[in-house]
PDB file of C-alpha atoms in Angstrom:
ATOM      1  CA  MET A   1      95.901 160.230  81.039  1.00  0.00           C
ATOM      2  CA  LEU A   2      95.849 161.850  77.609  1.00  0.00           C
ATOM      3  CA  VAL A   3      97.058 159.990  74.526  1.00  0.00           C
ATOM      4  CA  GLN A   4      98.143 162.708  72.076  1.00  0.00           C
ATOM      5  CA  SER A   5      99.855 160.595  69.406  1.00  0.00           C
ATOM      6  CA  GLY A   6     100.469 156.971  68.524  1.00  0.00           C
ATOM      7  CA  THR A   7      99.324 154.028  70.654  1.00  0.00           C
ATOM      8  CA  LEU A   8      99.330 153.562  74.413  1.00  0.00           C
ATOM      9  CA  ASP A   9      99.165 149.851  75.223  1.00  0.00           C
ATOM     10  CA  PHE A  10      98.227 148.578  78.692  1.00  0.00           C
ATOM     11  CA  THR A  11      98.905 144.888  79.413  1.00  0.00           C
ATOM     12  CA  ASP A  12      98.429 142.476  82.324  1.00  0.00           C
ATOM     13  CA  GLY A  13      95.543 144.318  83.999  1.00  0.00           C
ATOM     14  CA  GLY A  14      95.391 147.034  86.603  1.00  0.00           C
ATOM     15  CA  SER A  15      93.141 149.679  88.086  1.00  0.00           C
ATOM     16  CA  ALA A  16      92.752 153.435  88.217  1.00  0.00           C
ATOM     17  CA  SER A  17      90.548 155.460  90.536  1.00  0.00           C
ATOM     18  CA  ALA A  18      89.082 158.919  89.900  1.00  0.00           C
ATOM     19  CA  SER A  19      91.199 159.365  86.785  1.00  0.00           C
ATOM     20  CA  ALA A  20      90.428 160.760  83.357  1.00  0.00           C
ATOM     21  CA  PHE A  21      91.388 158.706  80.306  1.00  0.00           C
ATOM     22  CA  THR A  22      91.264 160.468  76.942  1.00  0.00           C
ATOM     23  CA  ALA A  23      92.485 159.412  73.491  1.00  0.00           C
ATOM     24  CA  ALA A  24      92.789 162.205  70.917  1.00  0.00           C
ATOM     25  CA  ALA A  25      91.638 161.711  67.330  1.00  0.00           C
ATOM     26  CA  GLY A  26      94.044 159.508  65.361  1.00  0.00           C
ATOM     27  CA  THR A  27      95.417 157.732  68.459  1.00  0.00           C
ATOM     28  CA  THR A  28      94.806 154.306  70.008  1.00  0.00           C
ATOM     29  CA  LEU A  29      94.340 153.343  73.638  1.00  0.00           C
ATOM     30  CA  GLU A  30      94.690 149.552  73.907  1.00  0.00           C
ATOM     31  CA  PHE A  31      93.824 147.265  76.818  1.00  0.00           C
ATOM     32  CA  ALA A  32      95.429 143.870  76.170  1.00  0.00           C
ATOM     33  CA  GLY A  33      95.452 140.908  78.546  1.00  0.00           C
ATOM     34  CA  GLY A  34      94.152 140.866  82.094  1.00  0.00           C
ATOM     35  CA  THR A  35      91.366 142.760  83.807  1.00  0.00           C
ATOM     36  CA  PHE A  36      91.328 146.551  83.904  1.00  0.00           C
ATOM     37  CA  THR A  37      89.126 148.530  86.290  1.00  0.00           C
ATOM     38  CA  LEU A  38      88.491 152.250  85.877  1.00  0.00           C
ATOM     39  CA  SER A  39      86.415 153.622  88.752  1.00  0.00           C
ATOM     40  CA  GLY A  40      85.076 157.020  89.643  1.00  0.00           C
ATOM     41  CA  GLY A  41      86.650 158.798  86.692  1.00  0.00           C
ATOM     42  CA  THR A  42      85.795 159.687  83.131  1.00  0.00           C
ATOM     43  CA  TYR A  43      86.585 157.976  79.861  1.00  0.00           C
ATOM     44  CA  GLY A  44      86.346 159.572  76.452  1.00  0.00           C
ATOM     45  CA  ALA A  45      87.986 158.874  73.157  1.00  0.00           C
ATOM     46  CA  ALA A  46      87.863 160.650  69.834  1.00  0.00           C
ATOM     47  CA  GLY A  47      90.564 158.135  68.903  1.00  0.00           C
ATOM     48  CA  LYS A  48      90.329 154.357  68.870  1.00  0.00           C
ATOM     49  CA  THR A  49      89.887 152.170  71.939  1.00  0.00           C
ATOM     50  CA  LEU A  50      90.902 148.540  71.439  1.00  0.00           C
ATOM     51  CA  ILE A  51      89.974 145.874  73.989  1.00  0.00           C
ATOM     52  CA  ALA A  52      91.935 142.722  73.134  1.00  0.00           C
ATOM     53  CA  ALA A  53      91.984 139.530  75.224  1.00  0.00           C
ATOM     54  CA  SER A  54      91.013 141.416  78.354  1.00  0.00           C
ATOM     55  CA  ASP A  55      88.126 142.668  80.496  1.00  0.00           C
ATOM     56  CA  LEU A  56      87.503 146.393  80.843  1.00  0.00           C
ATOM     57  CA  LEU A  57      85.285 147.404  83.759  1.00  0.00           C
ATOM     58  CA  VAL A  58      84.239 151.059  83.807  1.00  0.00           C
ATOM     59  CA  ASP A  59      82.495 152.374  86.921  1.00  0.00           C
ATOM     60  CA  GLY A  60      82.335 156.027  85.965  1.00  0.00           C
ATOM     61  CA  SER A  61      81.182 158.063  82.997  1.00  0.00           C
ATOM     62  CA  ILE A  62      81.894 157.333  79.347  1.00  0.00           C
ATOM     63  CA  ALA A  63      81.674 160.331  77.023  1.00  0.00           C
ATOM     64  CA  SER A  64      78.976 160.276  74.373  1.00  0.00           C
ATOM     65  CA  GLY A  65      80.367 159.219  70.999  1.00  0.00           C
ATOM     66  CA  THR A  66      83.154 157.062  72.436  1.00  0.00           C
ATOM     67  CA  VAL A  67      83.666 153.992  70.244  1.00  0.00           C
ATOM     68  CA  MET A  68      85.249 150.823  71.626  1.00  0.00           C
ATOM     69  CA  THR A  69      86.494 147.994  69.427  1.00  0.00           C
ATOM     70  CA  LEU A  70      86.551 144.410  70.679  1.00  0.00           C
ATOM     71  CA  ALA A  71      89.194 142.101  69.237  1.00  0.00           C
ATOM     72  CA  VAL A  72      87.537 138.683  69.456  1.00  0.00           C
ATOM     73  CA  GLU A  73      89.680 135.601  68.984  1.00  0.00           C
ATOM     74  CA  HIS A  74      87.021 133.015  69.894  1.00  0.00           C
ATOM     75  CA  TRP A  75      83.289 133.454  69.861  1.00  0.00           C
ATOM     76  CA  ASN A  76      80.983 130.824  71.371  1.00  0.00           C
TER      77      ASN A  76
END
């Protein structure tokens, strides 16, 4: 999966196996609501990764320099 422009928004959870997720510079890959599992693949983002009201489980490799932003509504 390659995000080349704009925002790709995933909602309600899901899983991907042995896949590559990449967000180009200036784009956003958003995980919103639910639990997302990425296993056996690679994840890298020159763009923005937003994790909002969800769980993101990565069982694979995350490229060096990848920045993930957490949108926190409640902090205890």
